[in-house]
């Protein structure tokens, strides 16, 4: 019976692509896998040679066009593209060229993964900008979602590589970064939905997307402190230094923002209190507990930094509650005026509505806001 | 040559070895040449992503089939398969899209009979006779024991034969 079937099916061997079609398909696949290598930096040796091949690939024509524009415009277009948001004409230039070019200088897997985590945060901040500007459309959300999907996929791949290399500590740091970024951005996005009523029907989709990304966090395994290499005291010391730096950075940013209502300051004082508790635990050699506290302090201080950034970049005002707890409220602010233009009835993430006192912050869309301020204060310029 | 470059060369070699069979497999499943090409491309790209992330692939042939099968399932789940009638209603001109493959009467007859089988039986028949996978390779794709794959294959063949006998 088997022979009979084989004979019948042998007729189907005639089904195949022509040689030309096969070669074309092969080229498409090679261009894709080279792109993966380029993006992942796994194939550095071929990088220079690839430019010749690069020009012959129609699918990469957009990137090449971007390069051409860069040369012809003396970099003006690329600079303009760096401020583009989903839906803008120059947005593909930003994501397909600017960011990819910048990423090609990250050589280690950990650096590449960190970069992808930062890009996740960037995509979410862009979503906030679009919502706040009243330009949120299904198309813009689709663009953001598709980019987020790619970043998450890349993170998963890098985490896989790091795990294989036994770099559990780096995986844990990545998870921390991703968690902070997702948590802060999710809180802002949830609140924006209340503030910007006209996009209420679309904003939930962004939140839904965030939820799926949050689930992806499980890809990074929790590092078992018991199993961590070196002694716990050494780990605690590193975590303490990291937490201290995050708190100091947050303090510098708060001071430079000149916030009238100092609920950010209250929140930071509370975090400093926690840091002190951690130090005491460290001194009495309760290293495991101290590490937990330092991690929590690091997350909270980093979140403050992200919230301040969003508050600065968007025409919104983000505040912590009077009690200094982690609850936040978001309210609307007039574009580029620094003056509140509507009754300040706001919704917190947890569904509470509060009246907030007026504060003034600028809302210009400057990029790398916090990095610049921190550099100035540290004298890096 | 660097390990990655060597892996890439090997991978491209595997394209030359398996592209015909994979295309046949996808085409048989989706009856759309362009879509079948896209599926083949995506199969290789995803497999490379898997390999380049440092994961191990024991048998590239069966791995490719596993990826292709998952992609085909996704394709149907997403409801992207549009019937020929629906396309005609939308004004799609088949005169330019006609392909000698679609015009092959024997192909259509056997395909119709196979399509009458259950999804599991259909799959195993295609793997064995269209793709030329051995029972042990089928077992690998399905992640079951070789004996179990042979039993399933025999059952499916018996059912297909019964259908063919009724036509003769």
Coordinates of C-alpha atoms in Angstrom, one line a residue:
Chain A
X1 CA 0.0 0.0 0.0
X2 CA 2.9 2.3 0.9
X3 CA 4.4 1.8 -2.6
X4 CA 1.1 2.8 -4.2
X5 CA 0.9 6.0 -2.2
X6 CA 4.5 6.8 -3.0
X7 CA 3.8 6.4 -6.7
X8 CA 0.8 8.7 -6.5
X9 CA 2.6 11.3 -4.5
X10 CA 5.6 11.2 -6.7
X11 CA 3.5 13.1 -9.2
X12 CA 3.6 16.0 -6.8
X13 CA 7.4 16.2 -7.0
X14 CA 6.8 18.4 -10.0
X15 CA 5.6 21.0 -7.6
X16 CA 8.6 23.2 -7.0
X17 CA 9.8 26.7 -7.4
X18 CA 11.9 27.6 -10.5
X19 CA 15.6 28.1 -10.0
X20 CA 15.1 31.9 -10.3
X21 CA 12.3 31.8 -7.7
X22 CA 14.5 29.8 -5.4
X23 CA 17.4 32.1 -5.7
X24 CA 15.2 35.1 -5.1
X25 CA 13.7 33.5 -2.0
X26 CA 17.2 32.5 -0.9
X27 CA 18.3 36.2 -1.2
X28 CA 15.3 37.3 0.8
X29 CA 16.1 34.9 3.6
X30 CA 19.8 35.7 3.6
X31 CA 19.0 39.4 3.8
X32 CA 16.7 38.7 6.8
X33 CA 19.3 36.6 8.6
X34 CA 22.0 39.1 8.0
X35 CA 19.7 41.7 9.4
X36 CA 19.2 39.6 12.5
X37 CA 22.9 39.3 12.9
X38 CA 23.4 43.0 12.3
X39 CA 20.7 43.8 14.8
X40 CA 22.1 41.3 17.3
X41 CA 25.7 42.2 16.6
X42 CA 26.5 38.5 16.3
X43 CA 28.3 38.9 13.0
X44 CA 30.7 41.8 13.4
X45 CA 33.2 40.6 10.9
X46 CA 30.8 40.9 8.0
X47 CA 29.6 44.3 9.0
X48 CA 31.8 46.2 6.6
X49 CA 31.3 43.9 3.7
X50 CA 27.6 43.9 4.2
X51 CA 27.3 47.5 3.0
X52 CA 27.8 46.4 -0.6
X53 CA 25.2 43.7 -0.2
X54 CA 23.0 46.1 1.8
X55 CA 22.6 48.4 -1.2
X56 CA 21.4 45.5 -3.4
X57 CA 18.5 44.5 -1.1
X58 CA 15.2 46.2 -1.9
X59 CA 13.7 45.5 1.5
X60 CA 16.5 47.7 3.0
X61 CA 16.0 50.5 0.6
X62 CA 14.3 52.6 3.3
X63 CA 17.3 52.4 5.5
X64 CA 19.6 53.3 2.6
X65 CA 17.3 56.2 1.7
X66 CA 17.7 57.4 5.3
X67 CA 21.4 57.3 4.9
X68 CA 21.2 59.3 1.7
X69 CA 18.9 61.8 3.4
X70 CA 21.4 62.1 6.2
X71 CA 24.3 62.8 3.8
X72 CA 22.3 65.3 1.7
X73 CA 20.7 67.1 4.6
X74 CA 23.8 67.3 6.7
X75 CA 22.2 65.3 9.4
X76 CA 19.2 67.7 9.8
X77 CA 16.7 65.1 8.9
X78 CA 18.2 62.5 11.2
X79 CA 18.1 65.0 14.1
X80 CA 14.5 65.8 13.3
X81 CA 13.7 62.1 13.1
X82 CA 15.0 61.6 16.6
X83 CA 12.0 63.6 17.9
X84 CA 9.5 61.8 15.7
X85 CA 6.6 59.9 17.2
X86 CA 4.5 57.0 15.8
X87 CA 2.5 58.3 12.9
X88 CA 5.1 60.9 11.9
X89 CA 6.7 60.7 8.4
X90 CA 10.1 60.5 9.9
X91 CA 9.3 57.8 12.5
X92 CA 10.5 54.9 10.4
X93 CA 13.8 56.8 9.9
X94 CA 14.1 57.0 13.7
X95 CA 13.4 53.4 14.4
X96 CA 15.0 51.8 11.3
X97 CA 18.0 53.9 11.0
X98 CA 18.9 56.2 13.9
X99 CA 18.3 53.5 16.6
X100 CA 19.8 50.6 14.6
X101 CA 22.9 52.7 13.9
X102 CA 23.2 53.6 17.6
X103 CA 22.7 50.0 18.5
X104 CA 25.5 48.8 16.3
X105 CA 27.9 50.2 18.8
X106 CA 26.7 47.9 21.6
X107 CA 28.9 44.9 21.4
X108 CA 28.2 42.7 24.4
X109 CA 24.9 40.8 24.7
X110 CA 24.1 42.5 28.0
X111 CA 24.6 45.9 26.4
X112 CA 22.3 45.0 23.5
X113 CA 19.7 43.7 25.8
X114 CA 19.9 46.8 28.0
X115 CA 19.4 48.9 24.9
X116 CA 16.3 46.9 23.9
X117 CA 14.9 47.5 27.4
X118 CA 15.5 51.2 27.0
X119 CA 13.8 51.1 23.7
X120 CA 10.7 49.5 25.3
X121 CA 10.6 52.5 27.6
X122 CA 11.1 54.9 24.7
X123 CA 8.2 53.3 22.8
X124 CA 5.9 53.7 25.8
X125 CA 7.0 57.3 26.3
X126 CA 6.2 58.0 22.7
X127 CA 2.8 56.6 23.2
X128 CA 2.3 59.0 26.1
X129 CA 3.5 61.9 23.9
X130 CA 1.0 60.9 21.2
X131 CA -1.9 60.5 23.6
X132 CA -1.1 63.8 25.3
X133 CA -0.9 65.6 22.0
X134 CA -4.3 64.2 21.1
X135 CA -2.9 62.4 18.1
X136 CA -3.5 58.8 19.1
X137 CA -4.9 56.8 16.3
X138 CA -5.3 53.1 15.7
X139 CA -2.4 53.3 13.2
X140 CA -0.1 54.9 15.7
X141 CA -1.0 52.2 18.3
X142 CA -0.4 49.5 15.7
X143 CA 3.1 50.9 14.9
X144 CA 4.0 51.1 18.6
X145 CA 2.6 47.6 19.2
X146 CA 4.6 46.1 16.4
X147 CA 7.8 47.8 17.5
X148 CA 7.2 46.7 21.1
X149 CA 6.8 43.1 19.9
X150 CA 10.1 43.3 18.1
X151 CA 11.9 44.7 21.2
X152 CA 10.4 42.0 23.4
X153 CA 11.4 39.3 21.0
X154 CA 15.0 40.6 21.0
X155 CA 15.0 40.8 24.8
X156 CA 13.9 37.2 24.9
X157 CA 16.7 36.1 22.6
X158 CA 19.3 38.0 24.5
X159 CA 18.1 36.7 27.8
X160 CA 18.3 33.2 26.3
X161 CA 22.0 33.8 25.3
X162 CA 22.8 35.3 28.7
X163 CA 21.2 32.4 30.5
X164 CA 23.3 30.0 28.4
X165 CA 26.4 31.9 29.4
X166 CA 25.4 31.6 33.1
X167 CA 25.1 35.4 33.4
X168 CA 22.2 35.2 35.9
X169 CA 23.1 38.4 37.6
X170 CA 22.9 40.3 34.4
X171 CA 19.5 38.7 33.6
X172 CA 18.3 39.8 37.0
X173 CA 19.4 43.4 36.4
X174 CA 17.7 43.4 33.0
X175 CA 14.5 42.1 34.7
X176 CA 14.7 45.0 37.2
X177 CA 15.1 47.5 34.4
X178 CA 12.3 46.1 32.4
X179 CA 10.0 46.0 35.5
X180 CA 10.7 49.6 36.5
X181 CA 10.2 50.8 32.9
X182 CA 6.9 48.9 32.5
X183 CA 5.6 49.7 35.9
X184 CA 6.2 53.5 35.6
X185 CA 4.9 53.7 32.1
X186 CA 1.9 51.6 32.7
X187 CA 0.9 53.9 35.6
X188 CA 1.2 57.0 33.5
X189 CA -0.7 55.5 30.5
X190 CA -3.5 54.3 32.8
X191 CA -3.8 57.8 34.1
X192 CA -3.7 59.5 30.7
X193 CA -6.7 57.5 29.8
X194 CA -8.6 59.4 32.4
X195 CA -7.2 62.8 31.5
X196 CA -7.5 62.6 27.7
X197 CA -11.1 61.5 27.3
X198 CA -11.3 61.5 23.6
X199 CA -8.8 58.7 23.3
X200 CA -10.5 56.5 25.8
X201 CA -11.5 53.9 23.2
X202 CA -7.9 53.5 21.9
X203 CA -5.9 53.8 25.1
X204 CA -7.1 50.4 26.5
X205 CA -5.4 48.8 23.6
X206 CA -2.1 50.3 24.6
X207 CA -2.7 49.0 28.1
X208 CA -3.6 45.6 26.8
X209 CA -0.3 45.6 24.9
X210 CA 1.4 46.6 28.1
X211 CA -0.2 43.7 29.9
X212 CA 1.2 41.2 27.4
X213 CA 4.6 42.7 27.7
X214 CA 4.4 42.5 31.5
X215 CA 3.6 38.8 31.1
X216 CA 6.8 38.4 29.1
X217 CA 8.7 39.4 32.1
X218 CA 8.5 35.8 33.2
X219 CA 11.2 35.0 30.6
X220 CA 13.8 36.4 33.0
X221 CA 14.2 33.9 35.8
X222 CA 14.3 35.2 39.3
X223 CA 17.8 34.9 40.6
X224 CA 18.0 32.8 43.7
X225 CA 20.0 34.8 46.1
X226 CA 21.0 31.5 47.8
X227 CA 22.6 30.4 44.6
X228 CA 24.3 33.6 43.7
X229 CA 28.0 33.4 43.3
X230 CA 30.4 35.1 45.7
X231 CA 29.3 35.8 49.2
X232 CA 26.1 37.7 50.0
X233 CA 28.0 40.5 51.6
X234 CA 29.7 41.4 48.3
X235 CA 26.4 41.3 46.5
X236 CA 24.8 43.5 49.2
X237 CA 27.6 46.0 48.8
X238 CA 27.0 46.3 45.0
X239 CA 23.3 46.6 45.5
X240 CA 23.8 49.3 48.1
X241 CA 26.0 51.4 45.8
X242 CA 23.4 51.0 43.0
X243 CA 20.6 52.1 45.3
X244 CA 22.5 55.1 46.6
X245 CA 23.3 56.3 43.1
X246 CA 19.7 56.0 42.0
X247 CA 18.5 57.9 45.1
X248 CA 21.1 60.7 44.5
X249 CA 20.2 60.9 40.9
X250 CA 16.5 61.2 41.7
X251 CA 17.3 64.0 44.3
X252 CA 19.3 66.0 41.7
X253 CA 16.4 65.8 39.3
X254 CA 13.9 66.9 41.8
X255 CA 16.0 69.9 42.8
X256 CA 16.5 70.9 39.2
X257 CA 12.8 70.6 38.4
X258 CA 12.1 73.3 41.0
X259 CA 8.8 71.8 42.0
X260 CA 6.7 73.9 44.2
X261 CA 4.7 71.1 45.6
X262 CA 7.3 68.8 47.0
X263 CA 5.5 65.6 47.1
X264 CA 8.2 64.1 45.0
X265 CA 10.6 65.2 47.8
X266 CA 8.4 63.6 50.4
X267 CA 8.4 60.3 48.5
X268 CA 12.2 60.5 48.1
X269 CA 12.6 61.1 51.9
X270 CA 10.6 58.0 52.5
X271 CA 12.8 56.1 50.1
X272 CA 15.9 57.5 51.9
X273 CA 14.4 56.1 55.1
X274 CA 14.2 52.7 53.6
X275 CA 17.7 53.0 52.4
X276 CA 18.9 53.7 55.9
X277 CA 17.0 50.6 57.2
X278 CA 18.8 48.6 54.5
X279 CA 22.2 50.0 55.7
X280 CA 21.4 49.0 59.3
X281 CA 20.5 45.5 58.1
X282 CA 23.8 45.4 56.1
X283 CA 25.8 46.4 59.2
X284 CA 24.3 43.7 61.3
X285 CA 25.1 41.2 58.5
X286 CA 21.4 40.5 57.6
X287 CA 22.6 40.5 54.0
X288 CA 19.7 38.8 52.4
X289 CA 17.2 41.2 53.9
X290 CA 19.5 44.1 53.1
X291 CA 19.6 43.1 49.4
X292 CA 15.8 43.0 49.2
X293 CA 15.6 46.5 50.6
X294 CA 18.3 47.9 48.4
X295 CA 16.6 46.4 45.3
X296 CA 13.3 47.9 46.4
X297 CA 15.0 51.3 46.9
X298 CA 16.6 51.1 43.5
X299 CA 13.3 50.4 41.8
X300 CA 11.5 53.2 43.6
X301 CA 14.2 55.8 43.0
X302 CA 14.4 54.8 39.3
X303 CA 10.7 55.1 39.0
X304 CA 10.8 58.6 40.3
X305 CA 13.3 59.4 37.7
X306 CA 11.1 58.0 34.9
X307 CA 8.0 59.8 36.3
X308 CA 9.9 63.1 36.4
X309 CA 11.0 62.6 32.8
X310 CA 7.5 62.0 31.7
X311 CA 6.2 65.0 33.6
X312 CA 8.8 67.1 31.9
X313 CA 8.3 65.9 28.4
X314 CA 4.6 65.8 28.3
X315 CA 1.9 68.4 28.9
X316 CA 0.9 66.7 32.0
X317 CA 1.7 66.9 35.6
X318 CA 2.5 63.8 37.7
X319 CA 2.4 64.0 41.5
X320 CA 2.8 61.7 44.4
X321 CA 0.2 61.9 47.1
X322 CA 0.7 64.1 50.2
X323 CA 1.5 61.1 52.3
X324 CA 4.6 60.3 50.3
X325 CA 3.2 56.9 49.4
X326 CA 3.7 55.4 46.0
X327 CA 0.3 56.4 44.7
X328 CA 0.5 58.9 41.8
X329 CA -1.9 61.3 40.2
X330 CA -1.8 62.7 36.7
X331 CA -3.4 66.0 35.6
X332 CA -3.6 67.9 32.4
X333 CA -1.4 71.0 31.8
X334 CA -1.6 73.5 29.0
X335 CA 0.8 72.8 26.2
X336 CA 4.2 74.5 26.7
X337 CA 2.8 77.1 29.1
X338 CA 3.5 75.4 32.4
X339 CA 0.1 76.7 33.6
X340 CA -2.8 74.4 34.4
X341 CA -5.6 75.1 31.9
X342 CA -8.4 72.9 33.1
X343 CA -9.9 72.3 36.5
X344 CA -7.4 70.0 38.2
X345 CA -9.5 67.0 38.8
X346 CA -7.3 64.1 38.3
X347 CA -7.4 60.3 38.5
X348 CA -4.8 58.3 40.2
X349 CA -3.8 54.9 39.0
X350 CA -5.8 53.3 41.7
X351 CA -9.0 55.0 40.7
X352 CA -9.0 57.7 43.3
X353 CA -9.7 61.3 42.3
X354 CA -8.0 64.2 44.1
X355 CA -7.5 67.9 43.9
X356 CA -4.0 68.9 43.3
X357 CA -2.3 72.2 44.0
X358 CA -1.0 74.1 41.0
X359 CA 2.6 73.5 40.1
X360 CA 4.6 74.7 37.1
X361 CA 6.7 72.6 35.0
X362 CA 7.8 73.1 31.4
X363 CA 6.5 70.6 28.9
X364 CA 8.9 71.0 26.0
X365 CA 9.8 67.8 24.3
X366 CA 13.5 67.8 25.0
X367 CA 15.2 64.5 24.7
X368 CA 17.6 63.0 27.2
X369 CA 16.4 65.4 29.7
X370 CA 17.5 63.6 32.9
X371 CA 20.8 62.5 31.4
X372 CA 21.7 66.1 30.6
X373 CA 20.8 67.4 34.0
X374 CA 22.7 64.7 35.8
X375 CA 25.7 65.3 33.6
X376 CA 25.6 69.0 34.4
X377 CA 25.4 68.3 38.1
X378 CA 28.2 65.8 38.0
X379 CA 30.3 68.2 35.9
X380 CA 30.4 65.7 33.0
X381 CA 30.0 68.4 30.4
Chain B
X1 CA 36.0 31.0 9.6
X2 CA 34.1 32.1 12.7
X3 CA 31.6 29.7 14.3
X4 CA 28.7 31.9 13.4
X5 CA 29.8 32.3 9.8
X6 CA 30.2 28.5 9.6
X7 CA 26.7 28.1 11.1
X8 CA 25.3 30.5 8.5
X9 CA 26.9 28.6 5.6
X10 CA 25.5 25.4 6.9
X11 CA 22.1 27.0 7.3
X12 CA 22.1 28.2 3.7
X13 CA 23.1 24.7 2.7
X14 CA 20.1 23.4 4.5
X15 CA 18.0 25.9 2.5
X16 CA 19.2 24.3 -0.8
X17 CA 18.4 20.8 0.6
X18 CA 14.9 21.4 1.9
X19 CA 13.4 24.4 0.1
X20 CA 11.6 22.3 -2.5
X21 CA 10.0 19.9 0.0
X22 CA 9.1 22.7 2.4
X23 CA 7.5 24.7 -0.4
X24 CA 5.5 21.7 -1.5
X25 CA 4.4 21.1 2.0
X26 CA 3.3 24.8 2.5
X27 CA 1.7 25.0 -1.0
X28 CA -0.3 21.8 -0.3
X29 CA -1.6 23.3 2.9
X30 CA -2.4 26.8 1.8
X31 CA -3.0 26.4 -2.0
X32 CA -1.5 29.8 -2.6
X33 CA 2.0 30.0 -4.2
X34 CA 2.9 33.5 -2.9
X35 CA 1.7 32.6 0.6
X36 CA 3.6 29.4 0.5
X37 CA 6.8 31.3 -0.4
X38 CA 6.2 33.7 2.5
X39 CA 5.7 30.8 4.8
X40 CA 8.9 29.1 3.7
X41 CA 10.8 32.4 4.2
X42 CA 9.4 32.9 7.6
X43 CA 10.2 29.2 8.5
X44 CA 13.9 29.7 7.7
X45 CA 14.1 33.1 9.4
X46 CA 12.5 31.9 12.6
X47 CA 14.7 28.8 12.6
X48 CA 17.8 31.0 12.2
X49 CA 16.6 33.3 15.0
X50 CA 16.4 30.2 17.2
X51 CA 19.8 29.0 16.2
X52 CA 21.5 32.4 16.5
X53 CA 20.2 32.8 20.0
X54 CA 22.4 30.0 21.0
X55 CA 19.8 27.2 21.1
X56 CA 20.5 23.7 19.8
X57 CA 18.8 22.1 16.9
X58 CA 19.4 18.4 16.7
X59 CA 17.7 17.7 13.4
X60 CA 17.4 20.7 11.1
X61 CA 15.0 18.9 8.7
X62 CA 12.4 18.0 11.3
X63 CA 12.9 21.3 13.1
X64 CA 12.0 23.2 9.9
X65 CA 8.8 21.1 9.4
X66 CA 7.8 21.8 13.0
X67 CA 8.2 25.5 12.5
X68 CA 6.4 25.4 9.2
X69 CA 3.5 23.5 10.7
X70 CA 3.2 26.0 13.5
X71 CA 3.2 28.9 11.1
X72 CA 0.5 27.2 9.0
X73 CA -1.6 26.7 12.1
X74 CA -1.1 30.4 13.0
X75 CA -2.0 31.4 9.4
X76 CA -5.3 29.6 9.6
X77 CA -6.0 30.8 13.1
X78 CA -5.6 34.4 12.0
X79 CA -8.3 33.8 9.5
X80 CA -6.1 35.1 6.7
X81 CA -7.1 32.3 4.3
X82 CA -9.6 33.8 1.9
X83 CA -11.5 31.4 -0.3
X84 CA -11.3 31.7 -4.1
X85 CA -14.9 32.7 -4.2
X86 CA -14.3 35.5 -1.8
X87 CA -11.4 36.8 -3.9
X88 CA -13.5 36.7 -7.0
X89 CA -16.2 38.7 -5.3
X90 CA -13.6 41.3 -4.5
X91 CA -12.6 41.5 -8.2
X92 CA -9.4 39.5 -8.1
X93 CA -8.4 38.5 -11.6
X94 CA -7.5 34.8 -11.6
X95 CA -6.5 34.8 -15.3
X96 CA -3.2 36.2 -14.4
X97 CA -2.8 34.2 -11.2
X98 CA -3.4 30.8 -12.9
X99 CA -0.7 28.4 -12.3
X100 CA 0.0 25.0 -13.9
X101 CA 0.1 23.5 -10.4
X102 CA -3.5 24.4 -9.8
X103 CA -4.5 23.0 -13.1
X104 CA -3.1 19.6 -12.3
X105 CA -6.2 17.4 -12.1
X106 CA -4.4 14.6 -10.2
X107 CA -3.2 17.0 -7.7
X108 CA -6.7 18.3 -7.1
X109 CA -8.3 14.9 -6.9
X110 CA -5.8 13.5 -4.3
X111 CA -5.8 16.7 -2.4
X112 CA -9.6 16.6 -2.1
X113 CA -9.5 13.1 -0.7
X114 CA -6.7 14.0 1.8
X115 CA -8.7 17.0 2.8
X116 CA -11.6 14.7 3.8
X117 CA -9.3 13.1 6.4
X118 CA -9.1 14.4 9.9
X119 CA -6.4 17.0 10.6
X120 CA -4.1 14.5 12.3
X121 CA -4.4 11.9 9.5
X122 CA -4.0 14.5 6.8
X123 CA -0.8 15.8 8.5
X124 CA 0.9 12.5 8.8
X125 CA 0.1 11.5 5.2
X126 CA 1.5 14.7 3.9
X127 CA 4.7 14.3 6.0
X128 CA 5.2 10.7 4.9
X129 CA 4.4 10.9 1.2
X130 CA 4.6 14.5 0.1
X131 CA 7.5 15.5 2.3
X132 CA 9.2 12.1 2.4
X133 CA 9.8 12.0 6.1
X134 CA 10.6 8.7 7.6
X135 CA 8.5 7.4 10.5
X136 CA 11.3 8.3 12.9
X137 CA 11.4 11.8 11.5
X138 CA 7.7 12.1 11.9
X139 CA 8.0 10.9 15.4
X140 CA 10.6 13.7 16.0
X141 CA 8.3 16.4 14.5
X142 CA 5.4 15.2 16.6
X143 CA 7.5 14.6 19.7
X144 CA 6.2 11.0 20.0
X145 CA 7.7 7.6 19.9
X146 CA 8.5 6.0 16.5
X147 CA 6.1 3.1 17.1
X148 CA 3.3 5.5 17.8
X149 CA 4.1 7.4 14.7
X150 CA 4.0 4.2 12.6
X151 CA 0.7 3.2 14.0
X152 CA -0.8 6.6 13.3
X153 CA 0.6 6.5 9.8
X154 CA -0.9 3.0 9.1
X155 CA -4.3 4.1 10.3
X156 CA -4.3 7.2 8.1
X157 CA -3.1 5.2 5.1
X158 CA -5.9 2.8 5.6
X159 CA -8.5 5.5 5.7
X160 CA -7.1 7.2 2.6
X161 CA -7.1 3.9 0.7
X162 CA -10.7 3.3 1.6
X163 CA -11.6 6.7 0.2
X164 CA -9.6 6.0 -3.0
X165 CA -11.2 2.6 -3.4
X166 CA -14.7 4.1 -3.4
X167 CA -13.7 6.3 -6.4
X168 CA -12.3 3.5 -8.4

